[in-house]
JSON list of C-alpha atoms in Angstrom, two decimals:
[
{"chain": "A", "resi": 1, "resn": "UNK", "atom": "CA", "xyz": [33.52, -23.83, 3.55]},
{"chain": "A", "resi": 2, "resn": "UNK", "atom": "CA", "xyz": [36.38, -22.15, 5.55]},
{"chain": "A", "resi": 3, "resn": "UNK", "atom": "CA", "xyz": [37.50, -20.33, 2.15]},
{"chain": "A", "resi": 4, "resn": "UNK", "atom": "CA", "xyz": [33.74, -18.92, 1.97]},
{"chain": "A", "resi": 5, "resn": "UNK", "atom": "CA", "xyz": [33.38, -17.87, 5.09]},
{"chain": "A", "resi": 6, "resn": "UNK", "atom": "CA", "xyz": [36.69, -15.90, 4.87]},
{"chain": "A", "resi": 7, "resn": "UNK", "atom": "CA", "xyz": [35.02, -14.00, 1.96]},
{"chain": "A", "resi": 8, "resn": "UNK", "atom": "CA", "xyz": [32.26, -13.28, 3.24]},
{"chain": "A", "resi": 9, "resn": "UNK", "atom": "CA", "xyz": [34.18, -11.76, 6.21]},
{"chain": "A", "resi": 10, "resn": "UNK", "atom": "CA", "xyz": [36.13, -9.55, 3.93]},
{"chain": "A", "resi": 11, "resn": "UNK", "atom": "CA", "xyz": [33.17, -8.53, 2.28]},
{"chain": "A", "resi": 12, "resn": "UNK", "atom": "CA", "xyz": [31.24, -7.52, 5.33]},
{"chain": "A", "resi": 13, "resn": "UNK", "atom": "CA", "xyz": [34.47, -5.53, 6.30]},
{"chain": "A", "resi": 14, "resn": "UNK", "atom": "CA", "xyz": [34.74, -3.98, 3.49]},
{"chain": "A", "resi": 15, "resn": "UNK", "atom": "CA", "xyz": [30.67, -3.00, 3.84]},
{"chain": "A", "resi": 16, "resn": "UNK", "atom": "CA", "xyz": [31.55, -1.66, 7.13]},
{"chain": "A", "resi": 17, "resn": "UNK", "atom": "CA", "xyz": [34.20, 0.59, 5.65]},
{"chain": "A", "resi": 18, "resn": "UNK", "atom": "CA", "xyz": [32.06, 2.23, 3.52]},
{"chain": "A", "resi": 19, "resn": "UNK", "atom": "CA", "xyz": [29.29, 2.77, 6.22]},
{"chain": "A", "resi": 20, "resn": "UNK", "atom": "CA", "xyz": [31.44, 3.65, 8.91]},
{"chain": "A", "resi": 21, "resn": "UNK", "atom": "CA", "xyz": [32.84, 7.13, 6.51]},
{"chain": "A", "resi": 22, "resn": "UNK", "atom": "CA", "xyz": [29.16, 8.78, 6.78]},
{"chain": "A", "resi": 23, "resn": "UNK", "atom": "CA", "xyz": [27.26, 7.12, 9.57]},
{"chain": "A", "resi": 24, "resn": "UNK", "atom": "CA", "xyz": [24.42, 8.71, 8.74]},
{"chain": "A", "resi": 25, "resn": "UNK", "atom": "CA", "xyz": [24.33, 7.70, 4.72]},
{"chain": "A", "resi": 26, "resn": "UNK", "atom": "CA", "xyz": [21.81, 4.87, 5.28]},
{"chain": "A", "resi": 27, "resn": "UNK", "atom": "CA", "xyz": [19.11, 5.34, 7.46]},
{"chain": "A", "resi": 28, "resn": "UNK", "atom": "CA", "xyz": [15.17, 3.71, 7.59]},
{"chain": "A", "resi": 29, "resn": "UNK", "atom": "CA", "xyz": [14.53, 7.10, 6.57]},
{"chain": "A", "resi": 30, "resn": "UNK", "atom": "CA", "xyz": [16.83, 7.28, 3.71]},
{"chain": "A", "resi": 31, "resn": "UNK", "atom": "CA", "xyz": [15.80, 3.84, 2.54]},
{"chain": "A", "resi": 32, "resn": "UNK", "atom": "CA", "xyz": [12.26, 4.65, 2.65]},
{"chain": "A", "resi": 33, "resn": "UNK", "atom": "CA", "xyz": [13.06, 7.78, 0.51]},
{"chain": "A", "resi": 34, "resn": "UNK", "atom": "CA", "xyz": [14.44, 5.91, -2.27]},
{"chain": "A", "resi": 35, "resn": "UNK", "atom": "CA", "xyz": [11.46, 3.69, -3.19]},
{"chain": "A", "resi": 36, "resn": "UNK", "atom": "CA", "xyz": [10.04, 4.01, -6.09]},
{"chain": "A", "resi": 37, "resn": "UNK", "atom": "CA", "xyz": [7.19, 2.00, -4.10]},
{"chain": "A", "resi": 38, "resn": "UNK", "atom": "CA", "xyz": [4.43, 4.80, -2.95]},
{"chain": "A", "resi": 39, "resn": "UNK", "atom": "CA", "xyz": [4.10, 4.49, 1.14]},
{"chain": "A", "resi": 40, "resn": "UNK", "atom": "CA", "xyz": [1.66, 6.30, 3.52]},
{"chain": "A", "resi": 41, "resn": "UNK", "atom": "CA", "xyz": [2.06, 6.49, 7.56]},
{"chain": "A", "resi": 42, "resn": "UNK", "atom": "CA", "xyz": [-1.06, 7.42, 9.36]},
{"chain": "A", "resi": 43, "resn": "UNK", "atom": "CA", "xyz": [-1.72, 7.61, 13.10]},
{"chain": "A", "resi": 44, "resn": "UNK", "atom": "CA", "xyz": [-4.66, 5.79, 14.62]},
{"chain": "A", "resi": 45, "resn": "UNK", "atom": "CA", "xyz": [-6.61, 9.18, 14.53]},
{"chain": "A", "resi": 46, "resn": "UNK", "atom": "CA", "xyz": [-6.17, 9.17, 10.77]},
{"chain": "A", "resi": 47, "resn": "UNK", "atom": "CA", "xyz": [-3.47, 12.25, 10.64]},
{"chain": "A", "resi": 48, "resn": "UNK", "atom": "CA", "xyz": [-0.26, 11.84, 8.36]},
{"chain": "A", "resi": 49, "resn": "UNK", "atom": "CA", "xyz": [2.92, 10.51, 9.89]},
{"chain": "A", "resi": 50, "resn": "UNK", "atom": "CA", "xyz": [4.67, 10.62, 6.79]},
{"chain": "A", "resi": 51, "resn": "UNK", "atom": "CA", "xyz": [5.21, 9.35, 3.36]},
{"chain": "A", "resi": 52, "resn": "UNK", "atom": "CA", "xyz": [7.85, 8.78, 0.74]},
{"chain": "A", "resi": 53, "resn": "UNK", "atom": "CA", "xyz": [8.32, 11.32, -2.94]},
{"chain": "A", "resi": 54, "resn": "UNK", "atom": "CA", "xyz": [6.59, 8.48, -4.83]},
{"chain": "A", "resi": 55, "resn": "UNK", "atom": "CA", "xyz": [3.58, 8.81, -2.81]},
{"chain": "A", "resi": 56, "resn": "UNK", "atom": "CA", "xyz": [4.43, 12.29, -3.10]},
{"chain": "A", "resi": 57, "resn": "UNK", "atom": "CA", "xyz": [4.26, 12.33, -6.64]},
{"chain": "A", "resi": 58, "resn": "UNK", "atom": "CA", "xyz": [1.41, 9.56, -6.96]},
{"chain": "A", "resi": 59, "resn": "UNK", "atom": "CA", "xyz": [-1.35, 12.38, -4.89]},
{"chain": "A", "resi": 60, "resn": "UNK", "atom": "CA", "xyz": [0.62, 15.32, -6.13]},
{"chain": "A", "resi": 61, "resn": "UNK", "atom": "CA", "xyz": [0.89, 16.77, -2.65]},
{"chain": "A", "resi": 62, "resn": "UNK", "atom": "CA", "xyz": [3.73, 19.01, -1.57]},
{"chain": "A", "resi": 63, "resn": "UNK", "atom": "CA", "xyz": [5.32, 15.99, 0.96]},
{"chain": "A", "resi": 64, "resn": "UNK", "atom": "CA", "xyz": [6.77, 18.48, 3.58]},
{"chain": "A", "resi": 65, "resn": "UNK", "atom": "CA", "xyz": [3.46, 20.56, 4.45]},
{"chain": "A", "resi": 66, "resn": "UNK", "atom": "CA", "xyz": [1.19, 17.42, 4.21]},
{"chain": "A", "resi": 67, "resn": "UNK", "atom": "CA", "xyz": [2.74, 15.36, 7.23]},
{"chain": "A", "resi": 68, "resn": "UNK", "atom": "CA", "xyz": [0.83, 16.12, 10.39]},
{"chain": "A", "resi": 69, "resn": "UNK", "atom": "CA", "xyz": [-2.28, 16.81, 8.90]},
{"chain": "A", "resi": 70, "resn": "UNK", "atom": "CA", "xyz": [-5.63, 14.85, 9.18]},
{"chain": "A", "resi": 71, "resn": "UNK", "atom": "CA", "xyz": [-5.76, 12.80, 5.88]},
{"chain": "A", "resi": 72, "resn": "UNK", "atom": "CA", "xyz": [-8.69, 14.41, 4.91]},
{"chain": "A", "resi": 73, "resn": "UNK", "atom": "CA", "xyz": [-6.77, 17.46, 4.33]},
{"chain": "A", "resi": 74, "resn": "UNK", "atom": "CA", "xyz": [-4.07, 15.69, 2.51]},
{"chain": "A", "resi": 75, "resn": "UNK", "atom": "CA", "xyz": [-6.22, 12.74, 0.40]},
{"chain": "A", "resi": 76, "resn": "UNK", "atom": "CA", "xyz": [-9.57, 13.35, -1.58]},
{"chain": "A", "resi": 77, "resn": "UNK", "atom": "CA", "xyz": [-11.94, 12.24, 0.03]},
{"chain": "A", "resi": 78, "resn": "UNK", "atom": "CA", "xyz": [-12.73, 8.52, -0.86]},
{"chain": "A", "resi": 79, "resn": "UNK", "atom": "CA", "xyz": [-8.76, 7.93, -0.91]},
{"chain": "A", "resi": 80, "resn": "UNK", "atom": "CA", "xyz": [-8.90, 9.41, 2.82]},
{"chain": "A", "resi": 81, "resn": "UNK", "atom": "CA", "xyz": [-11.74, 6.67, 3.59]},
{"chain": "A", "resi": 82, "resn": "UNK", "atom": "CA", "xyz": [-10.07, 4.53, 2.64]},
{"chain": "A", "resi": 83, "resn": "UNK", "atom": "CA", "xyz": [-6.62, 4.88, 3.96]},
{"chain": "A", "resi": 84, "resn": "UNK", "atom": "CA", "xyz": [-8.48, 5.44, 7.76]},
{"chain": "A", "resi": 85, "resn": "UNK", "atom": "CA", "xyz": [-10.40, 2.22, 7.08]},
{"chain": "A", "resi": 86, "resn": "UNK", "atom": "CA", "xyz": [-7.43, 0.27, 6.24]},
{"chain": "A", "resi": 87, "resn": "UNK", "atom": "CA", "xyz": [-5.33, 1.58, 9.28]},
{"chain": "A", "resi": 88, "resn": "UNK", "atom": "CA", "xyz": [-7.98, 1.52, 11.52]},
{"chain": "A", "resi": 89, "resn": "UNK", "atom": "CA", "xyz": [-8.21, -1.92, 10.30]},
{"chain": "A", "resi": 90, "resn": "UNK", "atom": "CA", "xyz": [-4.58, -2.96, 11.25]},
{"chain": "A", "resi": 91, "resn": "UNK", "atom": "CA", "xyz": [-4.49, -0.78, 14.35]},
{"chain": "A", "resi": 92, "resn": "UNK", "atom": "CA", "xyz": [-7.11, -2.48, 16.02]},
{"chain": "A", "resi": 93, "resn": "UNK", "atom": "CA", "xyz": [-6.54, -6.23, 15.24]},
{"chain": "A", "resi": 94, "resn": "UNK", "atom": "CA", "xyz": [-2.58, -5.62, 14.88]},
{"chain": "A", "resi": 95, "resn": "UNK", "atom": "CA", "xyz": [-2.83, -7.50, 11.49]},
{"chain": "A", "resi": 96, "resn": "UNK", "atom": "CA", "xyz": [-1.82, -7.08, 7.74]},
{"chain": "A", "resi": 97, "resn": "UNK", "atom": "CA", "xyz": [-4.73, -5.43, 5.53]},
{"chain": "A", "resi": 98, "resn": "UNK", "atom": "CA", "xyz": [-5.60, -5.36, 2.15]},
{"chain": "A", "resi": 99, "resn": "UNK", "atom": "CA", "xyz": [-8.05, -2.82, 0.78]},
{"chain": "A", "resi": 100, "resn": "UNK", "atom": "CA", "xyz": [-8.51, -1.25, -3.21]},
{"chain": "A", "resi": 101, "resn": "UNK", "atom": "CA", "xyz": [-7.73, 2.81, -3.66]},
{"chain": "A", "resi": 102, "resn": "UNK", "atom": "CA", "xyz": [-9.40, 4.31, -6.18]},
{"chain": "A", "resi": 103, "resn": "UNK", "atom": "CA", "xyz": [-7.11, 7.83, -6.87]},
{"chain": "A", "resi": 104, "resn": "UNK", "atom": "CA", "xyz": [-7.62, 9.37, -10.35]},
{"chain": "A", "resi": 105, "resn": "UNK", "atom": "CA", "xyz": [-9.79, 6.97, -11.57]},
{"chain": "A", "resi": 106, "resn": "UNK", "atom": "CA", "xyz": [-7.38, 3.50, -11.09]},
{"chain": "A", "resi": 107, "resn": "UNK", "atom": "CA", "xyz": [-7.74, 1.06, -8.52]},
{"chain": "A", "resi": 108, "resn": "UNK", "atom": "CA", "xyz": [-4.46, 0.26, -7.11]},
{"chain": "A", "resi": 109, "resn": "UNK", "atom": "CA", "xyz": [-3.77, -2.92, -4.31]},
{"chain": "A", "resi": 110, "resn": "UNK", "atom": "CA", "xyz": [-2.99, -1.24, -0.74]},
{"chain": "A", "resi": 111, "resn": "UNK", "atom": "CA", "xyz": [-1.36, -3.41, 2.34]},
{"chain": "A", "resi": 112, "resn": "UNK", "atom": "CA", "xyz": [-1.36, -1.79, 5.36]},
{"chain": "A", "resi": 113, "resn": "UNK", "atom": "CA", "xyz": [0.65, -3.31, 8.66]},
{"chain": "A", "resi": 114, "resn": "UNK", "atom": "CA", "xyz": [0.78, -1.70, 12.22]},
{"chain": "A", "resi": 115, "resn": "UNK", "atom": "CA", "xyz": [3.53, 0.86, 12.63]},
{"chain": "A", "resi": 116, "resn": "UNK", "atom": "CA", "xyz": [4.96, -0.50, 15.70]},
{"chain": "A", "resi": 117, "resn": "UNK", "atom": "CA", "xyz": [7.33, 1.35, 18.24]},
{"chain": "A", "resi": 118, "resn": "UNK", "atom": "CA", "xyz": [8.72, 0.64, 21.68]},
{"chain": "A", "resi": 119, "resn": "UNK", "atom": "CA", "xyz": [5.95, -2.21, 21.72]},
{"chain": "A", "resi": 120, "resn": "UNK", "atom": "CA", "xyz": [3.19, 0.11, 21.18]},
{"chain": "A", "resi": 121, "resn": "UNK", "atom": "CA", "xyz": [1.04, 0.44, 17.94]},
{"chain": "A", "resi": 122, "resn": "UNK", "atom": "CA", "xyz": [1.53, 3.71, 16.73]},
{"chain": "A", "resi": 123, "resn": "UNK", "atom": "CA", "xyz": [-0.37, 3.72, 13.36]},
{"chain": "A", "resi": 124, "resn": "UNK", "atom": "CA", "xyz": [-0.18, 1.94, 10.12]},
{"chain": "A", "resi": 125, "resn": "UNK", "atom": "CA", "xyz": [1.67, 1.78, 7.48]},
{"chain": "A", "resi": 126, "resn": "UNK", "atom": "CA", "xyz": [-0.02, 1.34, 3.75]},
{"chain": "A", "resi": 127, "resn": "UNK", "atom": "CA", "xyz": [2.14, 0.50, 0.61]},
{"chain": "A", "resi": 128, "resn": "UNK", "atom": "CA", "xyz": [0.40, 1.33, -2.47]},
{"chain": "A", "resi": 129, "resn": "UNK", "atom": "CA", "xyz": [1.18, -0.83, -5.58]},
{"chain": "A", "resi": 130, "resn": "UNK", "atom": "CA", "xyz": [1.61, 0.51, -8.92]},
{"chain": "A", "resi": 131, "resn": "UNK", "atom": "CA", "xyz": [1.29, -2.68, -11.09]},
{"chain": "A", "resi": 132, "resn": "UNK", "atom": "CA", "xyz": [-2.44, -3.20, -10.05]},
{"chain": "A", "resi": 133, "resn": "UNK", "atom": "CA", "xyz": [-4.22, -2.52, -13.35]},
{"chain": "A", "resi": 134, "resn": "UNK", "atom": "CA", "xyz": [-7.41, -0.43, -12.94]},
{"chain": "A", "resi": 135, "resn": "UNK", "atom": "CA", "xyz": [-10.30, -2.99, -12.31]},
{"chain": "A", "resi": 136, "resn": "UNK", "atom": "CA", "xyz": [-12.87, -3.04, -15.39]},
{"chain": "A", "resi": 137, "resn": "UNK", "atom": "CA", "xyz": [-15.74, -1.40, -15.15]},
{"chain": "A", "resi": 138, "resn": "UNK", "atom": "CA", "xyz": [-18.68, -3.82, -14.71]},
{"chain": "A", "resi": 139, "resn": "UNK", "atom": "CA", "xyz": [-22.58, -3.18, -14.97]},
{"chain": "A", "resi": 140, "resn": "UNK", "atom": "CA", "xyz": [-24.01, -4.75, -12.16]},
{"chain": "A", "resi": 141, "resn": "UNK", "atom": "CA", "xyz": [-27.44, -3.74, -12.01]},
{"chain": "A", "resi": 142, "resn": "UNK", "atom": "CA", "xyz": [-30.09, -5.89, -12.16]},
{"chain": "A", "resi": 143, "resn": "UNK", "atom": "CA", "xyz": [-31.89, -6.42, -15.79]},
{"chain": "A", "resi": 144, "resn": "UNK", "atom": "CA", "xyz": [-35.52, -6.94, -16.22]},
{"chain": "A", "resi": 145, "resn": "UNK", "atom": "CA", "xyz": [-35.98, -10.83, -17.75]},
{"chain": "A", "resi": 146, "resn": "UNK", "atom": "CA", "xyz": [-37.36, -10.65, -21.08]},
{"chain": "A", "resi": 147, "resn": "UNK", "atom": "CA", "xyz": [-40.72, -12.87, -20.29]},
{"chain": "A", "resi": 148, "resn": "UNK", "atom": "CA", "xyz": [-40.71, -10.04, -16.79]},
{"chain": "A", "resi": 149, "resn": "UNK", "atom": "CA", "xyz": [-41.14, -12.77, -14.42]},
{"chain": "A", "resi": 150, "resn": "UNK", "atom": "CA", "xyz": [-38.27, -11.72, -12.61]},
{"chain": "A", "resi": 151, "resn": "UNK", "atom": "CA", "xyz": [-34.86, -9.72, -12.95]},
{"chain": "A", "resi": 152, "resn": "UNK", "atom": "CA", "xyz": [-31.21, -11.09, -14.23]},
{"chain": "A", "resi": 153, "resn": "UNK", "atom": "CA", "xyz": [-28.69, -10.52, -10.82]},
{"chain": "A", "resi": 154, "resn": "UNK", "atom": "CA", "xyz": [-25.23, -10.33, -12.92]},
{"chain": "A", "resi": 155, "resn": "UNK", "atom": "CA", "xyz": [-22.92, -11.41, -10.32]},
{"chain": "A", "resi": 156, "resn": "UNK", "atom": "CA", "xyz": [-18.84, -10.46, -11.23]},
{"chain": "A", "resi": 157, "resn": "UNK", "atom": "CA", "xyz": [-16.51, -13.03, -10.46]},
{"chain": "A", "resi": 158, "resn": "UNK", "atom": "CA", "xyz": [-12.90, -11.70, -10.62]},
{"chain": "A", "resi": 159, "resn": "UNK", "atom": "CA", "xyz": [-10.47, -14.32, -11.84]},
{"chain": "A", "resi": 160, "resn": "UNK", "atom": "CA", "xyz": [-6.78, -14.81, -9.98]},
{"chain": "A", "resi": 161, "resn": "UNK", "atom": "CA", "xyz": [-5.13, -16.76, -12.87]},
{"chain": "A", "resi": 162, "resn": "UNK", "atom": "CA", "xyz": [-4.62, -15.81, -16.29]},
{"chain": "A", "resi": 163, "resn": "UNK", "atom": "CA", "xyz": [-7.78, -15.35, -18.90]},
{"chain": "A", "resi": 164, "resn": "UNK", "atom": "CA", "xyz": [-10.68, -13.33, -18.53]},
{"chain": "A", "resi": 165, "resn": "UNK", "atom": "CA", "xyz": [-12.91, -12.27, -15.61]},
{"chain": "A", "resi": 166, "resn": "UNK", "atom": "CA", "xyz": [-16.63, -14.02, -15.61]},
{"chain": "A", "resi": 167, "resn": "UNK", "atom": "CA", "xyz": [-19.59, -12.75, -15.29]},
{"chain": "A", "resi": 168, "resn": "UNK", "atom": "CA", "xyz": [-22.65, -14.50, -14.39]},
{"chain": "A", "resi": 169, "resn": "UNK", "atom": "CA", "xyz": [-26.24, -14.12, -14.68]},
{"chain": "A", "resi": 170, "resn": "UNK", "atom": "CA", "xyz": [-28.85, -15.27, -11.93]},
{"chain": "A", "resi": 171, "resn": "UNK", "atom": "CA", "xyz": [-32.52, -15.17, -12.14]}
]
């Protein structure tokens, strides 16, 4: 145990030697920068804190003249819904929310937690994940029975495992 612990200390020295050269190499900011995960910071009132090149590139939006504008300015419209919904969402109750984007015609899975500082909620912050397939397009409109005593309801039932999604019928 002693002979890991010694390693470990070198190691960390050896971390700090590196660091300590260029203080400024790794900050939040820098870190944030180099995800290839898209992010979006918004403010309570729904205008742009910030966001990272892959979000960026994802709304093909010049990054340094979008931050500090009201996300409808930045977003299309439904993805600027959306991203105010979800940070309104986490503002308010201080908790974790999920909500779908649609952008370009894909649905993509959005978390958004509150953007805390100095113990006061300053916004939200929404990651944006790039693995959600698009959701398949369902017809859900109701359908006229054949005897017409009544309509068909189809009723979509996403699954969370593997195999295929269901849809069901009600009368």
């Amino acid at each position: 145990m002693e002979h890991n612990l010694s390693e470990s200390q070198k190691r960390l020295e050896v971390l700090k030697s590196h660091v300590s050269r260029d203080e400024d190499f790794v900050t939040a900011a820098s870190i944030l920068e180099s995800l290839p995960t898209p992010f979006v910071a918004l403010s309570p009132s729904g205008d742009l804190i910030d966001l990272n090149r892959a979000a960026a590139d994802l709304f093909e939006i010049d990054q340094e003249n979008a931050v500090g504008q009201p996300a409808e300015e930045v977003f299309s419209a439904g993805c600027a819904h959306t991203l105010r919904k979800i940070t309104q969402r986490s503002t308010d109750f201080c908790v974790v929310s999920r909500a779908t984007l649609n952008h370009a015609g894909r649905d993509y899975a959005t978390r958004a937690a509150p953007l805390i500082h100095d113990e006061i909620v300053r916004g939200a912050v929404i990651v944006i994940d790039l693995s959600t397939p698009s959701a398949p397009a369902r017809n859900l409109a109701p359908v006229r029975a054949a005897d017409g005593a009544g309509y068909w309801v189809p009723i979509y039932i996403p699954t969370t495992g593997e195999g295929p999604d269901a849809t069901f019928h009600f009368r």
